[in-house]
Amino acid sequence: MGQTITQKILAAHCGRDYVEPGELINARLDFMLGNDITAPLAIREFEKIGAKTVFDKDRIALVPDHSTPNKDIKSAELVKTMREFAKKHGITYWFEIGQMGIEHTLLPDEGLVLPGDVVIGADSHTCTYGAIGAFSTGVGSTDLAAAMALGETWFKVPEQMKFVYYGKLPKWVGGKDLILHTIGLIGVDGALYCSMEFAGEAISELDMAGRFTMCNMAIEAGGKNGIIAPDEKTLDYVRPRAKRDYKIYASDPDAVYRQVVEINVSKLEPVVSFPHLPENTKPVSEATHVRIDQAVIGSCTNGRIEDLRIAAAILNGRKVHPDVRLIVIPATQEIYLQAIREGLAEIFVEAGGAISTPTCGPCLGGHMGVLAAGEKAVATTNRNFVGRMGDPKSEVYLAGPAVVAASAVLGRIGSPEELT
Amino acid sequence: MIKGTVHKYGSNVDTDVIIPARYLNTTDPKELASHCMEDIDPEFASRVRPGDIIVAEDNFGCGSSREHAPIAIKASGVACVIANTFARIFYRNALNVGLPILECPEAVAGISNGDTVEIDLESGRITNITTGETYQAKPFPPFMRELIEVGGLVNYARSKLKQ
Ligand code: SF4
């Protein structure tokens, strides 16, 4: 029977030719990840397991990105736990402040996760790496602890869903709009436990940044993983970075899907998700009444150089609205440096924006732009749950970098089309 | 056998309301439990008693992968969570930290807030003592049972390393 790319990768990692959705398998892992919130817990559990050392020091990344540079004493202690563990076990991919970036942008950019891999991370947005044709999914700290000891973990093979995007992408409509639109269609549990395969001519047209954004938010539809079959664009991205061998898989023509959803993109407007669920989507033209206090460009969803270029093109020669705080956070040190070299950083500062060193920061209401009661933010992040960016009475509206940049100028949510 | 009072919630109870991100600077179960459900049910932490049961509708535990969420629920004394469906990472985390969870839409439909409910985990049978109704949840698959029997993933990994 035909299989999808996800089934094939999972089968290959448990020594089988075929795996059936719903079955439980024990799979070999190519790479794993922990951050400053989840790794300290994993380290505690790892000690309980009693393993002398990790299964492979070259296949674990520890990235302190959520509350760093350390926002308070407790955070500093959590990162210290990670740092000491990394040193003790000689973990190759420990990323100190100054080298680190937001984990899900950093790992593929560093060539640490590759096509055909099975990857787990103790972070829900680990599904991001599906954009390069890997099976990757978020797990908990205890899963990471056991995986660091054993180099394997258990999975329930997910059911398969396919999303086919056809038509030509309108101007200002990108990966973020496609995925928000999709979540709006199927709901935050529309792909619960499922694998979401993204395909079609509009996906081929998307750059890698847009593809990462889409796979990143598979979890916001309840998905276990998001995945896009590698093409020439993928290989151009992967080839110069890869630190190991990798393998390209594609779905069989007769693969079985629980559901195939076809989406015509040619009439889409940029999309905005209203509080307090990503599924509350509206076209941007129906959101122009929402006044904002803060605009955030960054996160593992949209903190790539391509995102910053879109925002800078809109902000160039313009000023941030006097009632708005604009916060721009390049996702990695490399992107930060690139933004400086290309003159994007200058554009943001000239416009009146604040640029931060790489960090998750406001995305999870940690630091660097926390909201007070009653405040509203439009953000390129991925979650708009109650209290996500600060006070439980604050509100987060999700959008792509074009809408967020335009909104920062307008003082309310709006499209770049409205700027003259 | 589990027996306790039901705290009932709706759909999409996410991990940010189970334990808000502003408390993630600690891993202490007791401290986490003291903020459990704070943003949708501020009295929960003071009302909950050991053995109590959370019943919720769809997609319980959606959102971030924080294991702090099932830890907070377990440390608050809750003995089992019953829902129509769970978000998958929460499902995984809960079993790995030893918090039993059951998917049973019939039970969710039949149980009201404040009911007294009894659960037999081995057979998956749920009895609503307040109304006298019983419901049957799917018992855990064999692999999960083994994991739960040895006391969760940590013990499982420990025994595997010894082999
Ligand atoms: S940027 Fe936001 S969503 Fe991404 S890893 Fe950090 S906290 Fe999580």
Coordinates of C-alpha atoms and ligand atoms in Angstrom, one line a residue:
Chain A
M1 CA 0.0 0.0 0.0
G2 CA 1.2 3.5 -0.8
Q3 CA 2.7 5.6 2.1
T4 CA 3.2 9.3 2.8
I5 CA 6.5 10.9 3.4
T6 CA 5.8 10.8 7.1
Q7 CA 5.1 7.1 7.2
K8 CA 8.2 6.3 5.1
I9 CA 10.5 8.3 7.4
L10 CA 9.0 6.6 10.5
A11 CA 9.2 3.2 8.9
A12 CA 12.8 3.7 8.1
H13 CA 13.6 4.6 11.7
C14 CA 12.1 1.5 13.2
G15 CA 13.6 -0.9 10.7
R16 CA 10.4 -1.5 8.8
D17 CA 9.1 -1.1 5.2
Y18 CA 5.6 0.0 6.2
V19 CA 3.9 1.6 9.2
E20 CA 0.2 1.9 9.8
P21 CA -1.5 5.0 11.2
G22 CA -2.5 4.4 14.9
E23 CA 0.2 1.8 15.6
L24 CA 2.8 2.3 18.3
I25 CA 6.4 2.2 17.2
N26 CA 9.8 2.6 18.9
A27 CA 11.9 4.8 16.6
R28 CA 15.6 5.7 16.4
L29 CA 16.2 9.5 16.7
D30 CA 18.6 11.5 14.6
F31 CA 18.4 14.7 16.6
M32 CA 16.9 16.2 19.8
L33 CA 16.4 19.5 21.4
G34 CA 15.8 21.2 24.8
N35 CA 15.5 24.8 25.8
D36 CA 15.8 26.8 29.0
I37 CA 12.3 26.0 30.1
T38 CA 12.2 22.3 29.2
A39 CA 15.8 21.2 29.5
P40 CA 16.2 21.8 33.2
L41 CA 13.3 19.5 33.9
A42 CA 14.7 16.9 31.4
I43 CA 18.1 17.1 33.1
R44 CA 16.4 16.4 36.5
E45 CA 14.6 13.4 35.0
F46 CA 17.8 12.3 33.2
E47 CA 19.6 12.1 36.6
K48 CA 16.7 10.0 37.9
I49 CA 17.2 7.5 35.0
G50 CA 20.7 7.1 36.2
A51 CA 22.4 7.1 32.8
K52 CA 26.2 7.7 33.1
T53 CA 26.2 9.9 30.0
V54 CA 24.1 10.8 26.9
F55 CA 23.7 8.4 24.0
D56 CA 25.5 10.7 21.5
K57 CA 26.8 14.1 22.4
D58 CA 26.6 15.2 18.7
R59 CA 22.9 14.7 18.4
I60 CA 21.6 16.9 21.1
A61 CA 21.1 20.7 21.0
L62 CA 20.6 22.7 24.2
V63 CA 19.4 26.2 23.4
P64 CA 18.7 28.8 26.1
D65 CA 16.3 31.1 24.1
H66 CA 13.1 31.6 26.1
S67 CA 14.1 33.9 29.0
T68 CA 17.5 34.9 27.9
P69 CA 19.6 36.9 28.3
N70 CA 18.5 35.9 31.7
K71 CA 15.5 37.9 32.7
D72 CA 15.5 37.2 36.4
I73 CA 17.4 35.1 39.0
K74 CA 15.3 32.0 38.6
S75 CA 15.8 32.0 34.8
A76 CA 19.5 32.4 35.4
E77 CA 19.5 29.4 37.6
L78 CA 17.7 27.3 35.0
V79 CA 20.2 28.3 32.3
K80 CA 23.0 27.5 34.7
T81 CA 21.7 24.0 35.1
M82 CA 21.7 23.6 31.3
R83 CA 25.2 25.0 30.9
E84 CA 26.7 22.7 33.6
F85 CA 25.0 19.7 32.1
A86 CA 26.2 20.6 28.6
K87 CA 29.8 21.0 29.9
K88 CA 29.7 17.8 32.0
H89 CA 28.5 15.6 29.1
G90 CA 30.5 17.5 26.4
I91 CA 27.4 18.4 24.4
T92 CA 28.6 19.7 21.1
Y93 CA 25.6 21.9 20.3
W94 CA 25.3 24.0 23.5
F95 CA 24.5 27.5 22.3
E96 CA 25.7 30.2 24.7
I97 CA 24.2 33.7 24.7
G98 CA 25.9 35.5 21.8
Q99 CA 25.8 32.4 19.6
M100 CA 22.2 31.3 20.3
G101 CA 19.1 32.0 18.5
I102 CA 15.5 30.9 18.7
E103 CA 15.8 27.1 18.6
H104 CA 13.5 26.4 15.6
T105 CA 15.3 28.9 13.4
L106 CA 18.7 28.1 14.7
L107 CA 18.7 24.3 14.2
P108 CA 17.9 24.1 10.5
D109 CA 20.0 27.2 9.7
E110 CA 23.0 25.4 11.4
G111 CA 22.4 22.3 9.3
L112 CA 21.7 20.2 12.5
V113 CA 18.3 18.9 11.4
L114 CA 18.1 17.4 7.9
P115 CA 15.7 15.9 5.3
G116 CA 14.5 12.4 6.2
D117 CA 15.4 12.8 9.9
V118 CA 13.3 11.9 12.9
V119 CA 13.7 14.7 15.4
I120 CA 12.1 15.4 18.7
G121 CA 12.3 18.6 20.8
A122 CA 11.0 19.4 24.2
D123 CA 9.1 22.3 22.6
S124 CA 5.8 22.2 20.8
H125 CA 7.1 24.1 17.7
T126 CA 9.7 21.4 16.9
C127 CA 7.3 20.6 14.1
T128 CA 9.0 23.5 12.2
Y129 CA 11.6 21.3 10.6
G130 CA 9.0 19.5 8.5
A131 CA 9.7 22.3 6.1
I132 CA 12.9 20.6 5.0
G133 CA 11.3 17.2 4.8
A134 CA 12.1 15.8 8.2
F135 CA 9.6 14.2 10.6
S136 CA 9.9 16.4 13.7
T137 CA 7.5 16.8 16.6
G138 CA 7.3 18.3 20.1
V139 CA 7.5 16.1 23.2
G140 CA 7.8 16.7 26.9
S141 CA 10.8 17.0 29.1
T142 CA 10.6 13.4 30.4
D143 CA 10.5 12.2 26.7
L144 CA 13.7 14.2 26.1
A145 CA 15.3 12.8 29.2
A146 CA 14.6 9.2 28.2
A147 CA 15.7 10.0 24.6
M148 CA 19.0 11.6 25.7
A149 CA 19.7 8.3 27.5
L150 CA 18.4 5.8 24.9
G151 CA 18.6 7.6 21.5
E152 CA 15.1 6.4 20.7
T153 CA 11.5 7.1 21.7
W154 CA 7.9 5.8 21.1
F155 CA 5.5 7.3 18.6
K156 CA 1.9 6.6 17.7
V157 CA 2.0 6.7 13.9
P158 CA -0.2 9.7 13.0
E159 CA -3.1 9.7 10.6
Q160 CA -2.3 11.6 7.4
M161 CA -3.9 14.8 6.1
K162 CA -3.0 16.6 3.0
F163 CA -3.4 20.3 2.2
V164 CA -3.1 21.3 -1.4
Y165 CA -2.7 25.0 -2.2
Y166 CA -3.3 26.1 -5.8
G167 CA -3.4 29.4 -7.6
K168 CA -1.0 32.3 -7.5
L169 CA -0.2 34.0 -4.2
P170 CA -1.4 37.6 -4.2
K171 CA 1.0 40.4 -3.1
W172 CA 1.5 40.6 0.7
V173 CA 0.1 37.1 1.1
G174 CA 2.8 34.7 2.5
G175 CA 3.3 31.5 4.4
K176 CA 1.8 33.0 7.6
D177 CA -1.4 33.9 5.9
L178 CA -1.7 30.4 4.3
I179 CA -1.3 28.7 7.6
L180 CA -3.5 31.1 9.6
H181 CA -6.2 30.7 6.9
T182 CA -5.8 26.9 7.1
I183 CA -6.2 26.9 10.9
G184 CA -9.2 29.1 10.5
L185 CA -10.7 26.6 8.1
I186 CA -10.2 23.4 10.2
G187 CA -9.9 24.8 13.7
V188 CA -7.3 24.4 16.5
D189 CA -8.1 20.7 16.7
G190 CA -8.8 20.2 13.0
A191 CA -5.6 18.1 12.6
L192 CA -5.5 16.6 16.1
Y193 CA -2.8 13.8 16.2
C194 CA -2.5 14.0 12.4
S195 CA 0.4 14.6 10.1
M196 CA -0.2 17.7 7.9
E197 CA 1.4 17.5 4.5
F198 CA 1.5 20.8 2.6
A199 CA 1.7 20.6 -1.2
G200 CA 0.6 22.3 -4.4
E201 CA 1.9 25.0 -6.7
A202 CA 1.6 27.8 -4.1
I203 CA 3.9 25.8 -1.7
S204 CA 6.4 25.3 -4.5
E205 CA 6.3 29.1 -5.0
L206 CA 7.0 29.8 -1.3
D207 CA 10.5 30.5 -0.2
M208 CA 12.0 28.4 2.7
A209 CA 11.1 31.0 5.2
G210 CA 7.4 30.8 4.3
R211 CA 7.6 27.0 4.4
F212 CA 9.1 27.1 7.9
T213 CA 6.3 29.4 9.0
M214 CA 3.7 27.0 7.8
C215 CA 5.2 23.9 9.4
N216 CA 5.9 25.8 12.6
M217 CA 2.1 26.4 13.1
A218 CA 1.0 22.8 12.4
I219 CA 0.7 22.4 16.2
E220 CA -1.8 25.3 16.3
A221 CA -4.1 23.0 14.3
G222 CA -3.4 20.2 16.7
G223 CA -1.1 18.4 14.3
K224 CA 1.6 16.1 15.3
N225 CA 3.9 17.2 12.5
G226 CA 3.8 19.4 9.4
I227 CA 5.8 18.3 6.4
I228 CA 6.7 19.5 2.9
A229 CA 8.4 17.2 0.4
P230 CA 11.9 18.5 -0.4
D231 CA 12.4 20.2 -3.8
E232 CA 15.2 22.2 -5.4
K233 CA 14.7 25.1 -3.1
T234 CA 15.0 22.8 -0.1
L235 CA 18.2 21.3 -1.4
D236 CA 19.7 24.7 -2.2
Y237 CA 19.0 25.6 1.5
V238 CA 20.2 22.3 3.0
R239 CA 23.3 21.5 0.9
P240 CA 25.7 24.2 2.1
R241 CA 24.6 23.7 5.7
A242 CA 24.3 20.0 6.3
K243 CA 26.5 18.6 9.0
R244 CA 25.6 14.9 8.2
D245 CA 24.2 12.8 5.4
Y246 CA 20.5 13.0 4.7
K247 CA 17.8 11.3 2.7
I248 CA 15.0 12.6 0.6
Y249 CA 11.6 11.0 0.8
A250 CA 8.4 11.7 -1.1
S251 CA 4.8 10.5 -0.7
D252 CA 3.6 7.7 -3.0
P253 CA 0.8 8.7 -5.5
D254 CA -1.5 6.1 -3.9
A255 CA -0.7 7.1 -0.3
V256 CA -3.8 7.1 1.9
Y257 CA -5.0 10.3 3.5
R258 CA -7.8 10.7 6.1
Q259 CA -8.7 14.0 4.4
V260 CA -7.4 16.1 1.5
V261 CA -8.2 19.8 1.7
E262 CA -7.8 22.0 -1.4
I263 CA -7.3 25.7 -1.0
N264 CA -7.4 28.3 -3.7
V265 CA -4.9 31.0 -2.6
S266 CA -5.4 33.5 -5.5
K267 CA -8.2 35.4 -3.8
L268 CA -6.7 35.4 -0.3
E269 CA -6.1 38.6 1.6
P270 CA -3.5 38.8 4.4
V271 CA -5.0 37.1 7.4
V272 CA -5.3 38.2 11.1
S273 CA -6.2 35.8 14.0
F274 CA -8.3 37.5 16.7
P275 CA -7.9 36.7 20.4
H276 CA -7.9 34.2 22.0
L277 CA -7.4 31.3 19.6
P278 CA -5.4 31.1 16.3
E279 CA -8.6 29.8 14.6
N280 CA -10.4 33.1 15.0
T281 CA -9.2 34.3 11.6
K282 CA -10.5 37.2 9.5
P283 CA -9.2 38.9 6.4
V284 CA -7.2 42.0 7.3
S285 CA -9.8 44.3 5.8
E286 CA -12.2 43.2 8.6
A287 CA -9.6 44.0 11.3
T288 CA -8.9 47.6 10.6
H289 CA -10.9 48.9 13.6
V290 CA -8.5 47.3 16.1
R291 CA -6.2 49.9 17.6
I292 CA -2.9 48.5 18.9
D293 CA -0.4 49.4 21.6
Q294 CA 2.4 47.1 20.5
A295 CA 3.6 45.5 17.3
V296 CA 6.1 42.5 17.5
I297 CA 8.1 41.1 14.6
G298 CA 10.0 38.0 15.6
S299 CA 9.6 34.5 17.1
C300 CA 10.3 31.1 15.6
T301 CA 7.4 31.7 13.3
N302 CA 8.5 34.9 11.5
G303 CA 11.9 36.1 12.8
R304 CA 13.9 35.1 9.6
I305 CA 15.8 37.5 7.4
E306 CA 13.0 37.3 4.7
D307 CA 10.5 38.4 7.3
L308 CA 12.7 41.3 8.4
R309 CA 13.1 42.3 4.7
I310 CA 9.3 42.5 4.2
A311 CA 8.9 44.6 7.4
A312 CA 11.8 46.9 6.5
A313 CA 10.5 47.4 3.0
I314 CA 7.3 48.7 4.5
L315 CA 8.9 50.7 7.3
N316 CA 11.6 52.3 5.1
G317 CA 11.2 56.1 5.3
R318 CA 8.1 55.8 7.6
K319 CA 7.6 56.3 11.3
V320 CA 6.0 54.1 13.9
H321 CA 2.7 55.5 15.1
P322 CA 3.3 57.6 18.3
D323 CA 0.9 55.3 20.3
V324 CA 2.6 52.1 19.3
R325 CA 5.7 50.3 20.5
L326 CA 7.4 48.4 17.7
I327 CA 9.7 45.5 18.8
V328 CA 11.8 43.7 16.3
I329 CA 13.6 40.5 17.2
P330 CA 15.8 38.7 14.7
A331 CA 15.6 35.0 15.4
T332 CA 19.4 34.2 15.4
Q333 CA 22.7 36.0 15.7
E334 CA 23.3 35.3 12.1
I335 CA 20.1 36.9 11.0
Y336 CA 20.8 39.8 13.4
L337 CA 24.1 40.4 11.7
Q338 CA 22.6 40.1 8.2
A339 CA 19.9 42.6 9.2
I340 CA 22.7 45.0 10.2
R341 CA 24.7 44.4 7.0
E342 CA 21.7 44.9 4.7
G343 CA 20.8 48.1 6.5
L344 CA 17.5 46.7 7.8
A345 CA 18.5 47.4 11.4
E346 CA 19.0 51.1 10.5
I347 CA 15.5 51.2 9.0
F348 CA 13.9 49.8 12.1
V349 CA 15.7 52.2 14.4
E350 CA 15.0 55.2 12.1
A351 CA 11.3 54.3 12.1
G352 CA 11.3 54.3 15.9
G353 CA 11.4 50.6 16.6
A354 CA 13.3 48.7 19.3
I355 CA 15.6 45.9 18.1
S356 CA 16.3 43.1 20.6
T357 CA 19.0 40.4 20.7
P358 CA 17.6 37.0 19.7
T359 CA 15.1 35.7 22.3
C360 CA 11.6 34.3 22.5
G361 CA 10.8 37.2 25.0
P362 CA 7.4 38.6 24.4
C363 CA 6.1 35.6 22.3
L364 CA 5.4 33.8 25.6
G365 CA 4.9 36.9 27.8
G366 CA 8.3 36.4 29.4
H367 CA 10.2 39.7 28.9
M368 CA 11.2 42.3 26.3
G369 CA 7.7 43.6 25.6
V370 CA 5.1 42.2 28.1
L371 CA 1.6 43.6 27.9
A372 CA -0.4 45.4 30.7
A373 CA -4.1 44.8 31.3
G374 CA -6.2 46.0 28.5
E375 CA -3.4 46.4 26.0
K376 CA -3.4 45.0 22.5
A377 CA -0.6 43.7 20.3
V378 CA -0.4 42.6 16.8
A379 CA 2.4 40.1 16.4
T380 CA 4.1 37.7 14.0
T381 CA 4.1 35.1 16.8
N382 CA 2.0 31.9 16.7
R383 CA -0.3 32.0 19.8
N384 CA -2.9 34.4 21.0
F385 CA -4.1 32.5 24.1
V386 CA -5.3 34.4 27.2
G387 CA -2.3 36.0 28.9
R388 CA 0.1 34.7 26.3
M389 CA 2.0 38.1 26.0
G390 CA 1.4 39.3 29.5
D391 CA -1.6 40.2 31.6
P392 CA -4.6 37.9 31.2
K393 CA -6.7 40.9 30.2
S394 CA -4.3 41.8 27.3
E395 CA -5.0 40.7 23.7
V396 CA -2.8 39.3 20.9
Y397 CA -3.7 39.5 17.2
L398 CA -1.6 37.2 15.0
A399 CA -0.5 38.2 11.5
G400 CA 2.4 38.1 9.0
P401 CA 5.3 40.5 9.0
A402 CA 3.7 42.7 6.3
V403 CA 0.5 43.4 8.3
V404 CA 2.4 43.8 11.5
A405 CA 4.8 46.4 10.0
A406 CA 1.9 48.3 8.3
S407 CA -0.1 48.2 11.6
A408 CA 2.9 49.7 13.5
V409 CA 2.7 52.7 11.2
L410 CA -1.1 53.0 11.1
G411 CA -1.6 52.6 14.9
R412 CA -4.3 50.0 14.2
I413 CA -4.4 46.7 12.3
G414 CA -4.1 47.3 8.6
S415 CA -2.6 46.2 5.3
P416 CA 0.4 47.6 3.6
E417 CA -2.0 48.6 0.8
E418 CA -3.4 51.3 3.0
L419 CA 0.0 53.1 3.2
T420 CA 0.6 55.7 0.6
Chain B
M1 CA -9.8 2.9 42.4
I2 CA -10.2 6.6 42.0
K3 CA -13.1 8.5 43.7
G4 CA -13.6 12.2 43.8
T5 CA -15.5 15.4 43.0
V6 CA -15.6 16.6 39.4
H7 CA -14.4 20.0 38.2
K8 CA -15.8 20.5 34.8
Y9 CA -14.5 22.7 32.0
G10 CA -15.3 23.3 28.3
S11 CA -13.2 22.9 25.1
N12 CA -9.6 24.0 24.3
V13 CA -8.4 24.4 27.9
D14 CA -4.8 25.3 26.9
T15 CA -1.6 24.9 28.8
D16 CA -1.3 28.7 29.3
V17 CA -4.4 28.6 31.5
I18 CA -3.5 25.3 33.2
I19 CA -0.2 27.0 34.3
P20 CA 0.5 30.5 33.0
A21 CA 3.9 31.2 31.4
R22 CA 4.6 33.8 34.1
Y23 CA 5.1 30.9 36.6
L24 CA 7.4 28.9 34.4
N25 CA 10.5 30.1 36.2
T26 CA 10.0 27.3 38.7
T27 CA 9.8 23.5 38.5
D28 CA 8.5 23.0 42.0
P29 CA 5.3 20.9 41.8
K30 CA 3.7 22.5 44.9
E31 CA 4.4 26.0 43.7
L32 CA 3.0 25.1 40.2
A33 CA -0.1 23.5 41.8
S34 CA -0.8 26.7 43.7
H35 CA -1.3 28.5 40.3
C36 CA -3.1 25.6 38.6
M37 CA -6.0 26.8 36.4
E38 CA -5.6 30.3 37.8
D39 CA -6.6 32.2 34.7
I40 CA -9.9 30.4 34.1
D41 CA -10.8 29.3 37.6
P42 CA -9.0 31.4 40.2
E43 CA -10.5 29.4 43.1
F44 CA -9.5 26.0 41.7
A45 CA -6.3 25.7 43.8
S46 CA -8.1 26.3 47.1
R47 CA -11.1 24.2 46.2
V48 CA -9.5 21.0 44.8
R49 CA -9.2 18.0 47.1
P50 CA -7.0 14.9 46.7
G51 CA -8.7 12.3 44.4
D52 CA -10.7 14.9 42.5
I53 CA -11.3 14.6 38.8
I54 CA -11.2 17.1 36.0
V55 CA -13.7 16.6 33.2
A56 CA -13.4 18.7 30.0
E57 CA -14.7 18.7 26.5
D58 CA -12.4 18.8 23.4
N59 CA -8.7 19.3 22.9
F60 CA -7.7 19.5 26.6
G61 CA -4.1 20.7 27.1
C62 CA -3.6 22.3 23.8
G63 CA -0.8 24.8 23.3
S64 CA 2.8 24.7 24.5
S65 CA 4.5 21.4 25.3
R66 CA 5.1 22.4 28.9
E67 CA 5.2 19.4 31.1
H68 CA 4.6 21.8 34.0
A69 CA 0.9 21.5 33.0
P70 CA 0.2 17.8 34.0
I71 CA 2.7 18.2 36.9
A72 CA 0.6 21.1 38.2
I73 CA -2.6 19.2 37.8
K74 CA -1.2 16.1 39.4
A75 CA 0.4 18.0 42.3
S76 CA -2.9 19.8 43.0
G77 CA -4.3 16.4 43.9
V78 CA -6.3 15.6 40.8
A79 CA -6.3 11.8 40.3
C80 CA -7.5 11.6 36.7
V81 CA -8.6 13.8 33.8
I82 CA -11.4 12.7 31.5
A83 CA -12.0 14.6 28.2
N84 CA -13.5 14.0 24.8
T85 CA -10.0 14.5 23.3
F86 CA -6.6 15.6 24.5
A87 CA -4.0 17.6 22.7
R88 CA -1.4 15.1 21.8
I89 CA 1.7 16.5 23.6
F90 CA -0.4 16.8 26.8
Y91 CA -1.5 13.2 26.3
R92 CA 2.1 12.1 26.1
N93 CA 3.3 14.3 29.0
A94 CA 0.5 13.2 31.3
L95 CA 1.2 9.5 30.9
N96 CA 5.0 10.1 31.2
V97 CA 4.6 11.9 34.5
G98 CA 2.0 9.4 35.8
L99 CA -1.2 11.4 35.5
P100 CA -3.9 9.0 34.2
I101 CA -6.1 10.5 31.5
L102 CA -9.1 8.9 29.7
E103 CA -10.9 9.8 26.5
C104 CA -14.6 9.1 26.9
P105 CA -17.2 11.4 25.3
E106 CA -20.1 9.6 26.9
A107 CA -18.7 10.3 30.3
V108 CA -18.1 13.9 29.5
A109 CA -21.7 14.3 28.2
G110 CA -23.1 12.5 31.3
I111 CA -21.1 14.1 34.1
S112 CA -21.8 17.5 35.5
N113 CA -19.7 19.9 37.6
G114 CA -19.7 18.8 41.3
D115 CA -20.8 15.1 40.6
T116 CA -19.0 12.4 42.5
V117 CA -17.3 10.0 40.1
E118 CA -15.5 6.7 40.5
I119 CA -13.0 5.3 38.0
D120 CA -11.5 1.9 37.5
L121 CA -8.3 2.5 35.5
E122 CA -7.6 -1.1 34.6
S123 CA -11.0 -1.7 32.9
G124 CA -11.6 1.9 31.9
R125 CA -15.0 1.8 33.7
I126 CA -16.3 5.2 34.9
T127 CA -19.2 5.4 37.4
N128 CA -21.1 8.5 38.1
I129 CA -22.2 8.0 41.7
T130 CA -24.4 11.1 41.8
T131 CA -26.6 9.9 38.9
G132 CA -25.9 6.1 38.9
E133 CA -24.8 6.1 35.3
T134 CA -21.7 4.1 34.1
Y135 CA -19.5 4.7 31.0
Q136 CA -16.8 2.7 29.4
A137 CA -13.5 4.3 28.3
K138 CA -11.0 2.6 26.1
P139 CA -8.5 1.0 28.4
F140 CA -4.8 1.9 27.7
P141 CA -3.1 0.0 24.8
P142 CA -0.6 -2.6 25.9
F143 CA 2.5 -0.5 25.4
M144 CA 1.1 2.3 27.6
R145 CA 0.0 -0.1 30.2
E146 CA 3.6 -1.4 30.5
L147 CA 4.8 2.2 30.7
I148 CA 2.3 3.0 33.5
E149 CA 3.0 -0.4 35.2
V150 CA 6.7 0.4 35.7
G151 CA 5.7 3.8 37.0
G152 CA 6.2 6.1 33.9
L153 CA 8.9 6.8 31.3
V154 CA 11.8 7.4 33.7
N155 CA 11.5 3.9 35.3
Y156 CA 11.0 2.5 31.8
A157 CA 14.3 4.0 30.6
R158 CA 16.1 3.0 33.7
S159 CA 15.1 -0.6 33.3
K160 CA 16.0 -0.5 29.6
L161 CA 19.5 0.9 30.3
K162 CA 20.1 -2.0 32.8
Q163 CA 19.3 -4.6 30.2
Ligands
SF4_1 S1 9.4 32.0 19.7 FE1 7.6 31.6 20.9 S2 6.7 29.8 20.0 FE2 8.8 29.9 19.3 S3 10.0 28.7 20.7 FE3 10.0 30.7 21.5 S4 8.3 30.9 22.9 FE4 8.0 29.1 21.6

